[in-house]
Amino acid sequence: MDTKDWDGGWTTGNLGKSYAEGEYFPGKAKISNFQSLYPGFQNFPDLTIWYSAAYPIGGSVEWGMFVDLVKGIQVGTDELGFAEGWPVADGNAYLLGILENVNIAQNHPGENTWDEYELLNLPNSQMNRSAVTGSIGKVGSIYDQKRSFIVTAEDIMNALETQGKDPYTVDSFYIYFELHLARNSIFSRDLQKAYASGAPAGWGGYIYNVLDFDPIGYGSGPETGSSGHFSMLDVKGSRDV
């Protein structure tokens, strides 16, 4: 979601400087044309959506964290509109258009669900996992430069059925999520273990009580250029992330 002009708009390009540490930027993935390959989701592969995590500073002498949490993961069949970036409690979109509104949306607390979407409650085994070759889906290392969340066929089918949709006929759906830009004030003072309790624990924060992230001393701010990314590990069918 590009908010450089305050109006918002989905893009696959550079988000520029419209986000700051501690804010949430939304993403979405579209999966379509898969029923011919996986009828009724039979043998449908796990969907692993990865995002930039640890990154080296000064030739790996120091390390920072780009994305440290993911919230609001949900599934629906309706395409979100051009300026529908963040949902409010009633399922509609936060109003944008001016800087003040954008700041409210990008910093909103808790999780809200889009109308006609179903919020997923993924277990720790599917949240903030390594996306590095050789350890995909495992706890991994604090220095993994890609981490991920994983959505299974069962998760998708349960969400569709809750919405009254037939998983045997639905051939297109969306996964929406919000990525949290790590704060320098947290990692520079080794406060990330606080994420292992309360709501953030379910957003992947549990990992900070499993591995010792104290050697990571910076948040997302020092990362230069267009170095933060997210995408999906390859799957058959059509996808748009």
PDB file of C-alpha atoms in Angstrom:
ATOM      1  CA  MET A   1       0.000   0.000   0.000  1.00  0.00           C
ATOM      2  CA  ASP A   2       1.651   3.195  -1.248  1.00  0.00           C
ATOM      3  CA  THR A   3       0.687   6.244   0.839  1.00  0.00           C
ATOM      4  CA  LYS A   4       3.222   8.786  -0.452  1.00  0.00           C
ATOM      5  CA  ASP A   5       0.402  11.016  -1.762  1.00  0.00           C
ATOM      6  CA  TRP A   6      -1.780  10.265   1.324  1.00  0.00           C
ATOM      7  CA  ASP A   7      -4.502   8.762  -0.876  1.00  0.00           C
ATOM      8  CA  GLY A   8      -3.194   5.208  -0.846  1.00  0.00           C
ATOM      9  CA  GLY A   9      -2.961   2.634  -3.588  1.00  0.00           C
ATOM     10  CA  TRP A  10      -1.875  -0.965  -3.980  1.00  0.00           C
ATOM     11  CA  THR A  11       1.469  -1.317  -5.727  1.00  0.00           C
ATOM     12  CA  THR A  12       4.234  -3.820  -6.333  1.00  0.00           C
ATOM     13  CA  GLY A  13       6.788  -1.035  -6.528  1.00  0.00           C
ATOM     14  CA  ASN A  14       8.754   1.149  -4.142  1.00  0.00           C
ATOM     15  CA  LEU A  15       6.829   2.450  -1.133  1.00  0.00           C
ATOM     16  CA  GLY A  16       9.253   5.327  -0.751  1.00  0.00           C
ATOM     17  CA  LYS A  17       9.465   7.109   2.576  1.00  0.00           C
ATOM     18  CA  SER A  18       5.820   7.006   3.599  1.00  0.00           C
ATOM     19  CA  TYR A  19       6.419   4.597   6.500  1.00  0.00           C
ATOM     20  CA  ALA A  20       8.392   4.882   9.732  1.00  0.00           C
ATOM     21  CA  GLU A  21       9.654   2.437  12.333  1.00  0.00           C
ATOM     22  CA  GLY A  22       6.865   0.954  14.429  1.00  0.00           C
ATOM     23  CA  GLU A  23       4.232   1.303  11.700  1.00  0.00           C
ATOM     24  CA  TYR A  24       2.332  -1.447   9.902  1.00  0.00           C
ATOM     25  CA  PHE A  25       2.330  -1.704   6.131  1.00  0.00           C
ATOM     26  CA  PRO A  26      -0.258  -3.997   4.547  1.00  0.00           C
ATOM     27  CA  GLY A  27       0.253  -6.602   1.890  1.00  0.00           C
ATOM     28  CA  LYS A  28      -1.971  -8.990   0.006  1.00  0.00           C
ATOM     29  CA  ALA A  29      -1.529 -12.103  -2.076  1.00  0.00           C
ATOM     30  CA  LYS A  30      -3.966 -13.344  -4.709  1.00  0.00           C
ATOM     31  CA  ILE A  31      -4.134 -17.063  -5.498  1.00  0.00           C
ATOM     32  CA  SER A  32      -6.213 -18.069  -8.504  1.00  0.00           C
ATOM     33  CA  ASN A  33      -6.744 -20.705 -11.186  1.00  0.00           C
ATOM     34  CA  PHE A  34      -5.700 -23.574  -8.932  1.00  0.00           C
ATOM     35  CA  GLN A  35      -8.761 -25.859  -8.898  1.00  0.00           C
ATOM     36  CA  SER A  36      -7.666 -27.629 -12.078  1.00  0.00           C
ATOM     37  CA  LEU A  37      -4.408 -28.531 -10.363  1.00  0.00           C
ATOM     38  CA  TYR A  38      -5.717 -29.082  -6.834  1.00  0.00           C
ATOM     39  CA  PRO A  39      -9.441 -29.926  -7.064  1.00  0.00           C
ATOM     40  CA  GLY A  40     -11.143 -29.217  -3.774  1.00  0.00           C
ATOM     41  CA  PHE A  41      -7.730 -28.171  -2.383  1.00  0.00           C
ATOM     42  CA  GLN A  42      -6.509 -31.785  -2.619  1.00  0.00           C
ATOM     43  CA  ASN A  43      -2.700 -31.764  -2.207  1.00  0.00           C
ATOM     44  CA  PHE A  44      -2.777 -27.954  -2.190  1.00  0.00           C
ATOM     45  CA  PRO A  45       0.676 -26.787  -1.006  1.00  0.00           C
ATOM     46  CA  ASP A  46       1.328 -24.691   2.064  1.00  0.00           C
ATOM     47  CA  LEU A  47       1.591 -21.003   1.160  1.00  0.00           C
ATOM     48  CA  THR A  48       4.775 -19.505   2.602  1.00  0.00           C
ATOM     49  CA  ILE A  49       4.818 -15.709   2.486  1.00  0.00           C
ATOM     50  CA  TRP A  50       8.247 -14.368   3.324  1.00  0.00           C
ATOM     51  CA  TYR A  51       9.453 -10.913   4.346  1.00  0.00           C
ATOM     52  CA  SER A  52      12.788  -9.227   4.999  1.00  0.00           C
ATOM     53  CA  ALA A  53      13.967  -9.855   8.547  1.00  0.00           C
ATOM     54  CA  ALA A  54      17.568  -9.570   9.795  1.00  0.00           C
ATOM     55  CA  TYR A  55      20.017  -7.532   7.726  1.00  0.00           C
ATOM     56  CA  PRO A  56      23.769  -6.826   8.093  1.00  0.00           C
ATOM     57  CA  ILE A  57      25.172  -3.383   8.755  1.00  0.00           C
ATOM     58  CA  GLY A  58      28.773  -2.495   7.969  1.00  0.00           C
ATOM     59  CA  GLY A  59      29.818  -5.821   6.515  1.00  0.00           C
ATOM     60  CA  SER A  60      27.973  -8.010   9.041  1.00  0.00           C
ATOM     61  CA  VAL A  61      29.719  -6.382  12.009  1.00  0.00           C
ATOM     62  CA  GLU A  62      26.301  -5.284  13.272  1.00  0.00           C
ATOM     63  CA  TRP A  63      22.780  -6.415  12.493  1.00  0.00           C
ATOM     64  CA  GLY A  64      19.330  -4.873  12.321  1.00  0.00           C
ATOM     65  CA  MET A  65      15.773  -6.207  12.034  1.00  0.00           C
ATOM     66  CA  PHE A  66      13.432  -5.052   9.272  1.00  0.00           C
ATOM     67  CA  VAL A  67      10.078  -6.783   9.950  1.00  0.00           C
ATOM     68  CA  ASP A  68       9.619  -8.273  13.424  1.00  0.00           C
ATOM     69  CA  LEU A  69       5.857  -9.023  13.655  1.00  0.00           C
ATOM     70  CA  VAL A  70       2.911  -9.831  11.378  1.00  0.00           C
ATOM     71  CA  LYS A  71      -0.730  -9.256  12.341  1.00  0.00           C
ATOM     72  CA  GLY A  72      -4.197  -9.308  10.829  1.00  0.00           C
ATOM     73  CA  ILE A  73      -3.647 -12.340   8.573  1.00  0.00           C
ATOM     74  CA  GLN A  74      -7.009 -13.078   6.945  1.00  0.00           C
ATOM     75  CA  VAL A  75      -8.596 -14.771   3.945  1.00  0.00           C
ATOM     76  CA  GLY A  76     -11.379 -13.563   1.659  1.00  0.00           C
ATOM     77  CA  THR A  77     -12.587 -13.740  -1.933  1.00  0.00           C
ATOM     78  CA  ASP A  78     -13.342 -10.036  -2.447  1.00  0.00           C
ATOM     79  CA  GLU A  79     -10.639  -7.869  -3.980  1.00  0.00           C
ATOM     80  CA  LEU A  80      -9.750  -4.861  -1.836  1.00  0.00           C
ATOM     81  CA  GLY A  81     -10.193  -1.491  -3.477  1.00  0.00           C
ATOM     82  CA  PHE A  82      -7.520   1.007  -4.444  1.00  0.00           C
ATOM     83  CA  ALA A  83      -7.478   2.838  -1.090  1.00  0.00           C
ATOM     84  CA  GLU A  84      -8.534  -0.055   1.139  1.00  0.00           C
ATOM     85  CA  GLY A  85      -5.315  -0.509   3.068  1.00  0.00           C
ATOM     86  CA  TRP A  86      -6.298  -1.066   6.698  1.00  0.00           C
ATOM     87  CA  PRO A  87      -9.650  -2.252   8.100  1.00  0.00           C
ATOM     88  CA  VAL A  88     -11.437  -0.549  11.001  1.00  0.00           C
ATOM     89  CA  ALA A  89     -13.509  -2.457  13.540  1.00  0.00           C
ATOM     90  CA  ASP A  90     -16.657  -2.528  11.377  1.00  0.00           C
ATOM     91  CA  GLY A  91     -14.862  -4.085   8.407  1.00  0.00           C
ATOM     92  CA  ASN A  92     -14.626  -0.946   6.302  1.00  0.00           C
ATOM     93  CA  ALA A  93     -11.424   0.921   5.475  1.00  0.00           C
ATOM     94  CA  TYR A  94      -9.600   3.565   7.462  1.00  0.00           C
ATOM     95  CA  LEU A  95     -10.082   6.912   5.758  1.00  0.00           C
ATOM     96  CA  LEU A  96      -6.931   8.264   4.122  1.00  0.00           C
ATOM     97  CA  GLY A  97      -6.426  11.415   2.038  1.00  0.00           C
ATOM     98  CA  ILE A  98      -4.526  13.512   4.577  1.00  0.00           C
ATOM     99  CA  LEU A  99      -1.376  12.933   6.619  1.00  0.00           C
ATOM    100  CA  GLU A 100      -3.215  12.702   9.942  1.00  0.00           C
ATOM    101  CA  ASN A 101      -5.487   9.920   8.670  1.00  0.00           C
ATOM    102  CA  VAL A 102      -2.583   7.993   7.176  1.00  0.00           C
ATOM    103  CA  ASN A 103      -0.687   8.153  10.473  1.00  0.00           C
ATOM    104  CA  ILE A 104      -3.710   6.788  12.334  1.00  0.00           C
ATOM    105  CA  ALA A 105      -4.097   3.905   9.881  1.00  0.00           C
ATOM    106  CA  GLN A 106      -0.419   2.969   9.821  1.00  0.00           C
ATOM    107  CA  ASN A 107      -0.258   2.942  13.620  1.00  0.00           C
ATOM    108  CA  HIS A 108      -3.614   1.390  14.467  1.00  0.00           C
ATOM    109  CA  PRO A 109      -3.593  -0.999  17.456  1.00  0.00           C
ATOM    110  CA  GLY A 110      -4.894  -4.553  17.532  1.00  0.00           C
ATOM    111  CA  GLU A 111      -6.357  -6.572  14.664  1.00  0.00           C
ATOM    112  CA  ASN A 112      -9.422  -5.762  12.607  1.00  0.00           C
ATOM    113  CA  THR A 113     -11.066  -7.897   9.927  1.00  0.00           C
ATOM    114  CA  TRP A 114     -12.290  -6.821   6.502  1.00  0.00           C
ATOM    115  CA  ASP A 115     -15.958  -7.362   5.738  1.00  0.00           C
ATOM    116  CA  GLU A 116     -16.351 -10.774   4.047  1.00  0.00           C
ATOM    117  CA  TYR A 117     -12.894 -11.875   5.249  1.00  0.00           C
ATOM    118  CA  GLU A 118     -12.005 -14.344   7.994  1.00  0.00           C
ATOM    119  CA  LEU A 119      -9.191 -13.681  10.469  1.00  0.00           C
ATOM    120  CA  LEU A 120      -6.772 -16.588  10.855  1.00  0.00           C
ATOM    121  CA  ASN A 121      -5.412 -17.655  14.217  1.00  0.00           C
ATOM    122  CA  LEU A 122      -2.212 -19.367  13.139  1.00  0.00           C
ATOM    123  CA  PRO A 123      -0.152 -21.440  15.589  1.00  0.00           C
ATOM    124  CA  ASN A 124       3.438 -20.523  16.432  1.00  0.00           C
ATOM    125  CA  SER A 125       4.613 -23.299  14.129  1.00  0.00           C
ATOM    126  CA  GLN A 126       3.316 -21.200  11.208  1.00  0.00           C
ATOM    127  CA  MET A 127       4.382 -17.736  12.404  1.00  0.00           C
ATOM    128  CA  ASN A 128       7.726 -15.939  12.088  1.00  0.00           C
ATOM    129  CA  ARG A 129       9.473 -19.027  10.749  1.00  0.00           C
ATOM    130  CA  SER A 130      12.669 -19.182   8.750  1.00  0.00           C
ATOM    131  CA  ALA A 131      12.352 -18.760   4.980  1.00  0.00           C
ATOM    132  CA  VAL A 132      16.014 -19.466   4.283  1.00  0.00           C
ATOM    133  CA  THR A 133      16.871 -22.430   2.070  1.00  0.00           C
ATOM    134  CA  GLY A 134      17.597 -25.446   4.226  1.00  0.00           C
ATOM    135  CA  SER A 135      15.531 -24.277   7.197  1.00  0.00           C
ATOM    136  CA  ILE A 136      12.206 -23.198   5.636  1.00  0.00           C
ATOM    137  CA  GLY A 137       9.421 -23.531   8.185  1.00  0.00           C
ATOM    138  CA  LYS A 138      11.805 -24.111  11.091  1.00  0.00           C
ATOM    139  CA  VAL A 139      12.684 -21.742  13.945  1.00  0.00           C
ATOM    140  CA  GLY A 140      15.902 -20.886  12.147  1.00  0.00           C
ATOM    141  CA  SER A 141      18.565 -18.392  13.230  1.00  0.00           C
ATOM    142  CA  ILE A 142      18.371 -14.828  14.499  1.00  0.00           C
ATOM    143  CA  TYR A 143      20.406 -13.868  11.426  1.00  0.00           C
ATOM    144  CA  ASP A 144      17.936 -15.278   8.892  1.00  0.00           C
ATOM    145  CA  GLN A 145      17.408 -12.527   6.352  1.00  0.00           C
ATOM    146  CA  LYS A 146      14.029 -13.943   5.356  1.00  0.00           C
ATOM    147  CA  ARG A 147      11.325 -15.042   7.760  1.00  0.00           C
ATOM    148  CA  SER A 148       7.762 -16.048   6.934  1.00  0.00           C
ATOM    149  CA  PHE A 149       4.263 -17.042   7.924  1.00  0.00           C
ATOM    150  CA  ILE A 150       2.630 -20.163   6.534  1.00  0.00           C
ATOM    151  CA  VAL A 151      -1.006 -20.658   5.539  1.00  0.00           C
ATOM    152  CA  THR A 152      -2.219 -24.213   4.953  1.00  0.00           C
ATOM    153  CA  ALA A 153      -5.014 -25.592   2.793  1.00  0.00           C
ATOM    154  CA  GLU A 154      -6.928 -26.406   5.983  1.00  0.00           C
ATOM    155  CA  ASP A 155      -6.647 -22.780   7.125  1.00  0.00           C
ATOM    156  CA  ILE A 156      -8.013 -21.554   3.809  1.00  0.00           C
ATOM    157  CA  MET A 157     -10.821 -24.095   3.585  1.00  0.00           C
ATOM    158  CA  ASN A 158     -11.953 -23.396   7.154  1.00  0.00           C
ATOM    159  CA  ALA A 159     -11.999 -19.642   6.443  1.00  0.00           C
ATOM    160  CA  LEU A 160     -14.008 -20.091   3.243  1.00  0.00           C
ATOM    161  CA  GLU A 161     -16.512 -22.420   4.905  1.00  0.00           C
ATOM    162  CA  THR A 162     -16.997 -19.954   7.774  1.00  0.00           C
ATOM    163  CA  GLN A 163     -17.894 -17.341   5.146  1.00  0.00           C
ATOM    164  CA  GLY A 164     -20.388 -19.740   3.558  1.00  0.00           C
ATOM    165  CA  LYS A 165     -18.178 -20.320   0.516  1.00  0.00           C
ATOM    166  CA  ASP A 166     -17.650 -23.743  -1.078  1.00  0.00           C
ATOM    167  CA  PRO A 167     -13.917 -24.654  -1.123  1.00  0.00           C
ATOM    168  CA  TYR A 168     -14.633 -27.067  -3.981  1.00  0.00           C
ATOM    169  CA  THR A 169     -15.732 -24.264  -6.297  1.00  0.00           C
ATOM    170  CA  VAL A 170     -13.792 -21.184  -5.137  1.00  0.00           C
ATOM    171  CA  ASP A 171     -10.946 -20.687  -7.626  1.00  0.00           C
ATOM    172  CA  SER A 172      -9.628 -17.347  -6.429  1.00  0.00           C
ATOM    173  CA  PHE A 173      -8.939 -15.898  -2.970  1.00  0.00           C
ATOM    174  CA  TYR A 174      -6.827 -13.293  -1.213  1.00  0.00           C
ATOM    175  CA  ILE A 175      -4.600 -13.367   1.849  1.00  0.00           C
ATOM    176  CA  TYR A 176      -4.274  -9.985   3.577  1.00  0.00           C
ATOM    177  CA  PHE A 177      -1.677  -9.189   6.265  1.00  0.00           C
ATOM    178  CA  GLU A 178       0.114  -6.316   8.002  1.00  0.00           C
ATOM    179  CA  LEU A 179       3.900  -6.271   8.483  1.00  0.00           C
ATOM    180  CA  HIS A 180       5.406  -4.357  11.420  1.00  0.00           C
ATOM    181  CA  LEU A 181       8.538  -2.295  10.849  1.00  0.00           C
ATOM    182  CA  ALA A 182      10.916  -3.048  13.733  1.00  0.00           C
ATOM    183  CA  ARG A 183      11.743  -0.235  16.127  1.00  0.00           C
ATOM    184  CA  ASN A 184      15.342   0.753  16.836  1.00  0.00           C
ATOM    185  CA  SER A 185      14.261   1.735  20.361  1.00  0.00           C
ATOM    186  CA  ILE A 186      13.260  -1.897  21.010  1.00  0.00           C
ATOM    187  CA  PHE A 187      16.196  -3.809  19.558  1.00  0.00           C
ATOM    188  CA  SER A 188      18.898  -1.366  20.674  1.00  0.00           C
ATOM    189  CA  ARG A 189      17.787  -1.907  24.287  1.00  0.00           C
ATOM    190  CA  ASP A 190      17.072  -5.641  24.006  1.00  0.00           C
ATOM    191  CA  LEU A 191      13.378  -5.146  24.778  1.00  0.00           C
ATOM    192  CA  GLN A 192      12.060  -7.480  22.072  1.00  0.00           C
ATOM    193  CA  LYS A 193      11.277 -10.222  24.624  1.00  0.00           C
ATOM    194  CA  ALA A 194       8.266  -8.128  25.650  1.00  0.00           C
ATOM    195  CA  TYR A 195       6.700  -9.219  22.336  1.00  0.00           C
ATOM    196  CA  ALA A 196       6.580 -12.806  23.653  1.00  0.00           C
ATOM    197  CA  SER A 197       3.524 -12.044  25.803  1.00  0.00           C
ATOM    198  CA  GLY A 198       0.074 -10.618  25.146  1.00  0.00           C
ATOM    199  CA  ALA A 199      -1.289 -10.107  21.636  1.00  0.00           C
ATOM    200  CA  PRO A 200       2.136  -9.670  19.949  1.00  0.00           C
ATOM    201  CA  ALA A 201       3.072 -13.224  20.950  1.00  0.00           C
ATOM    202  CA  GLY A 202       0.490 -14.471  18.444  1.00  0.00           C
ATOM    203  CA  TRP A 203       1.855 -12.135  15.770  1.00  0.00           C
ATOM    204  CA  GLY A 204       5.181 -13.977  15.814  1.00  0.00           C
ATOM    205  CA  GLY A 205       6.513 -12.359  18.971  1.00  0.00           C
ATOM    206  CA  TYR A 206       6.816 -15.745  20.676  1.00  0.00           C
ATOM    207  CA  ILE A 207      10.090 -16.196  18.751  1.00  0.00           C
ATOM    208  CA  TYR A 208      11.815 -13.601  20.920  1.00  0.00           C
ATOM    209  CA  ASN A 209      11.501 -15.929  23.890  1.00  0.00           C
ATOM    210  CA  VAL A 210      12.734 -18.917  21.865  1.00  0.00           C
ATOM    211  CA  LEU A 211      15.897 -17.425  20.348  1.00  0.00           C
ATOM    212  CA  ASP A 212      18.215 -14.802  21.838  1.00  0.00           C
ATOM    213  CA  PHE A 213      17.940 -11.766  19.560  1.00  0.00           C
ATOM    214  CA  ASP A 214      20.113  -9.513  21.730  1.00  0.00           C
ATOM    215  CA  PRO A 215      22.893  -9.401  19.067  1.00  0.00           C
ATOM    216  CA  ILE A 216      20.384  -7.627  16.759  1.00  0.00           C
ATOM    217  CA  GLY A 217      20.955  -4.011  17.740  1.00  0.00           C
ATOM    218  CA  TYR A 218      18.907  -1.966  15.280  1.00  0.00           C
ATOM    219  CA  GLY A 219      15.385  -1.648  13.944  1.00  0.00           C
ATOM    220  CA  SER A 220      14.291  -1.109  10.348  1.00  0.00           C
ATOM    221  CA  GLY A 221      15.464   2.515  10.060  1.00  0.00           C
ATOM    222  CA  PRO A 222      19.148   1.977   9.156  1.00  0.00           C
ATOM    223  CA  GLU A 223      18.280  -0.327   6.234  1.00  0.00           C
ATOM    224  CA  THR A 224      19.170   1.653   3.105  1.00  0.00           C
ATOM    225  CA  GLY A 225      17.596   1.844  -0.347  1.00  0.00           C
ATOM    226  CA  SER A 226      14.778  -0.447  -1.420  1.00  0.00           C
ATOM    227  CA  SER A 227      16.094  -3.373   0.569  1.00  0.00           C
ATOM    228  CA  GLY A 228      12.951  -4.504   2.371  1.00  0.00           C
ATOM    229  CA  HIS A 229      10.791  -6.959   0.438  1.00  0.00           C
ATOM    230  CA  PHE A 230       8.107  -9.588   0.768  1.00  0.00           C
ATOM    231  CA  SER A 231       6.878 -12.259  -1.594  1.00  0.00           C
ATOM    232  CA  MET A 232       5.713 -15.869  -1.740  1.00  0.00           C
ATOM    233  CA  LEU A 233       7.733 -19.001  -2.247  1.00  0.00           C
ATOM    234  CA  ASP A 234       6.885 -20.482  -5.630  1.00  0.00           C
ATOM    235  CA  VAL A 235       3.596 -22.363  -6.005  1.00  0.00           C
ATOM    236  CA  LYS A 236       1.770 -23.732  -9.037  1.00  0.00           C
ATOM    237  CA  GLY A 237      -1.217 -21.872 -10.399  1.00  0.00           C
ATOM    238  CA  SER A 238      -1.490 -18.088 -10.547  1.00  0.00           C
ATOM    239  CA  ARG A 239      -0.323 -15.804  -7.794  1.00  0.00           C
ATOM    240  CA  ASP A 240      -0.002 -12.045  -7.373  1.00  0.00           C
ATOM    241  CA  VAL A 241       1.791 -10.646  -4.319  1.00  0.00           C
TER     242      VAL A 241
END
